[in-house]
Amino acid sequence: MVTQGNRLGTITVVAGLLISTTAMADTLKVGVVGPMTGPLAVMGEQWRHGIETFMELNGDTAGDTTIEVVYRDTMGNPANAKQMAQELIVRERVQALVGFGISPSAAAAAPVINEVQIPTFLPHVASPALMEASPYFVRLGQNIATNAQVAAKWARENGMESAYVAVADYAPGHDVANAFKPAFESAGGTVTGSDNVPLSTVDFSPFAERIAEAQPDMVQLFIPPGAQAVSMVKALAARGMMEDTLIMGQGEAEDSDIHLFDGTIKGFHSAIYYSESLDNPENAAFVGGLQAKFGEDVLPSTFTLGAYDAMALIYAVAEEMGADFDGDAVMEKLSGYSWASPRGKITLDAESREPIQDFVIRRVEDVDGQLRNVVVDTIPQVHPISGS
Amino acid sequence: MASAASSLTFILLYGVSYGLVLFIISIGLVITMGLMRVMNLAHGAFAAIGGYIAVGVMTNFGIPFPLAVVAAVAGVVALSVVLERLVFVNLYGAPELDQVLMTIGINFIVIGGLTIFFGPNVYPINLPDYLTGNVDLGIRNFEIYRLFVIAMGLIVVVGLWIMFEKTSFGAKLRAAVDNPSMTRVIGINVNRVFIIAFGIGSGLAALGGAIGAGMLPLEPYYPMKYLVLVLVVVALSGFGNMRASLAVAVLVGIVDTAGRFLVPSLGGFIIYIVLVVLMVLRPEGLFTKRAA
């Protein structure tokens, strides 16, 4: 009898082991594809912050499914993006993708994604027309036209009569200009000047000079973050424009990037959907987790947030569907899906697969000797503006 | 509406200050190209390292800006002399393609190193208070920093002129540029002239990187980003011609500033049109005496 019992016990243990091995084999591989090195490396680094923070806070299992993350570096090159996405899908057998630093990279990889129906989460790329490239794209950032329209409307409501538009001379810059101008003018304002700033620009003072001569009430900017944004703000400040003109941008002065600027950035406004200073429990957990893992002086950006929220969605789906990440079923589940993000309430618009979310107008101020983005206004639950 | 005089002075002063930074960064390459015929595409890396050293010691040790600039120049001179002995010496007489591959490789190593140690983002400089703000020059306001850069540029120009024209080292240098084998024959140690010139050139690049950091932000990609501008100056100057490279650098600064100010949408490539035209008309360099 005793042996019998032992045997039974052994069988149970073995069976248990077997079951748990199958459970362990139930792994969902997530491929992260984007610029980890090269001129856009900041994006990849901040995604990693967001992803690792999420996994630190939520563990590496969603329900019974183990989540494993594999990174691939595109060095910011769209040609690599397609190849890396393919490699992740074919060799690593990933079932979801998080990625792409720039919209052309996402567009380049779209045919591969469509063929194998891999749900693909875009943390921040913002081209309005991009979503048409794949029915498996889910946008976690914004469509850049939305910011521009929010900015135009807010500026008119706050008494700005004339605006000068200065955008980087590439597709997203043109998207901003094309969305801002009609929105500002149809609200009764006048656009007094518009410049496309070449991407090769090193010295921005000629543009600051042109803008200052036009004496607008506000300037709508779109300048790539990093060196270019720093130089542009310095040039505007040298003409005294930060004090007497409303300077409005989007992602030029992300919380994570403010330390790149000197004190002249004070007064810079952004129309965007997140600020590190937002007061809600999800944001407290996000910022707290980020700083606990990567250091007190690390601040989140919309890149960090986008990757964090991408993981939140993947976990939410995996909890219900397990590792069987069928593309169409995932998209079906995410259509109209709503959750509490560090940015506040967010809903994936069923039509466009883009967020319906709050926008904030934030201003850089000196808070206890530190430059910080302070929220000066909130525009609740803005619907994405349709692309193209 | 601002007056034409105000716009014109804007173009001149900003163009000249921009041009002078380019001059300080590029002149080292003009000299070493002239001397050693080495296509050192890693020259911009010395400017970047100089800038990073200056800002690094300022932010981490609170060292004042002028001393930080001195530290940057000294550090890069030391580094470049070591590199000259270990690496660049192998390139003298090597085929041009080898030189290009090797020095571009060095650039990528420097870019990778800067990313590892300082992160992929801009490395911000906080200029001292006495260099920020504007000063009223009568016609209009100007940034003190730009005037400072112009002053430094002029000091470098005068210093180099004295070195070239008035010192025996300058005479040896000019001799070695014009005819290295004959210079050897009369007993001048050309290799030593090489090392010193290489050190001075790299030190000047570091100076340009450090004092120009308020205008050309420091970032890991700095060595590649400004390479084209540096090569424009070098290509139009002719080998080892300081006067020409000063003129070319200032011309580049003014044309670029004027182009972006007057026709912003074309501003990005006006300077390249000028480059193409000049290369077609004067392929040996702007002020080079034409061969008979």
XYZ file of C-alpha atoms in Angstrom, chain A residues 41 63 82 88 101 144 157 160 163 182 185 203 222 224 265 294 312 317 330 342 348 362 375:
23
model
C 19.179 55.675 -30.402
C -1.920 34.914 -16.750
C 11.771 45.377 -42.868
C 12.004 38.381 -35.763
C 11.377 54.785 -34.650
C 0.780 64.437 -35.520
C -9.069 80.469 -27.534
C -3.450 84.547 -30.376
C 0.898 82.700 -36.070
C -6.416 75.591 -41.803
C -7.355 80.239 -39.962
C 22.742 77.268 -37.235
C 7.918 71.106 -35.352
C 13.141 66.963 -34.366
C 13.707 77.008 -22.696
C 16.946 53.302 -13.896
C 0.137 46.789 -21.104
C -4.515 40.260 -24.535
C -6.138 40.315 -31.268
C -0.273 56.742 -16.960
C -8.411 52.618 -28.953
C 2.197 72.185 -20.921
C 0.352 71.322 -17.278
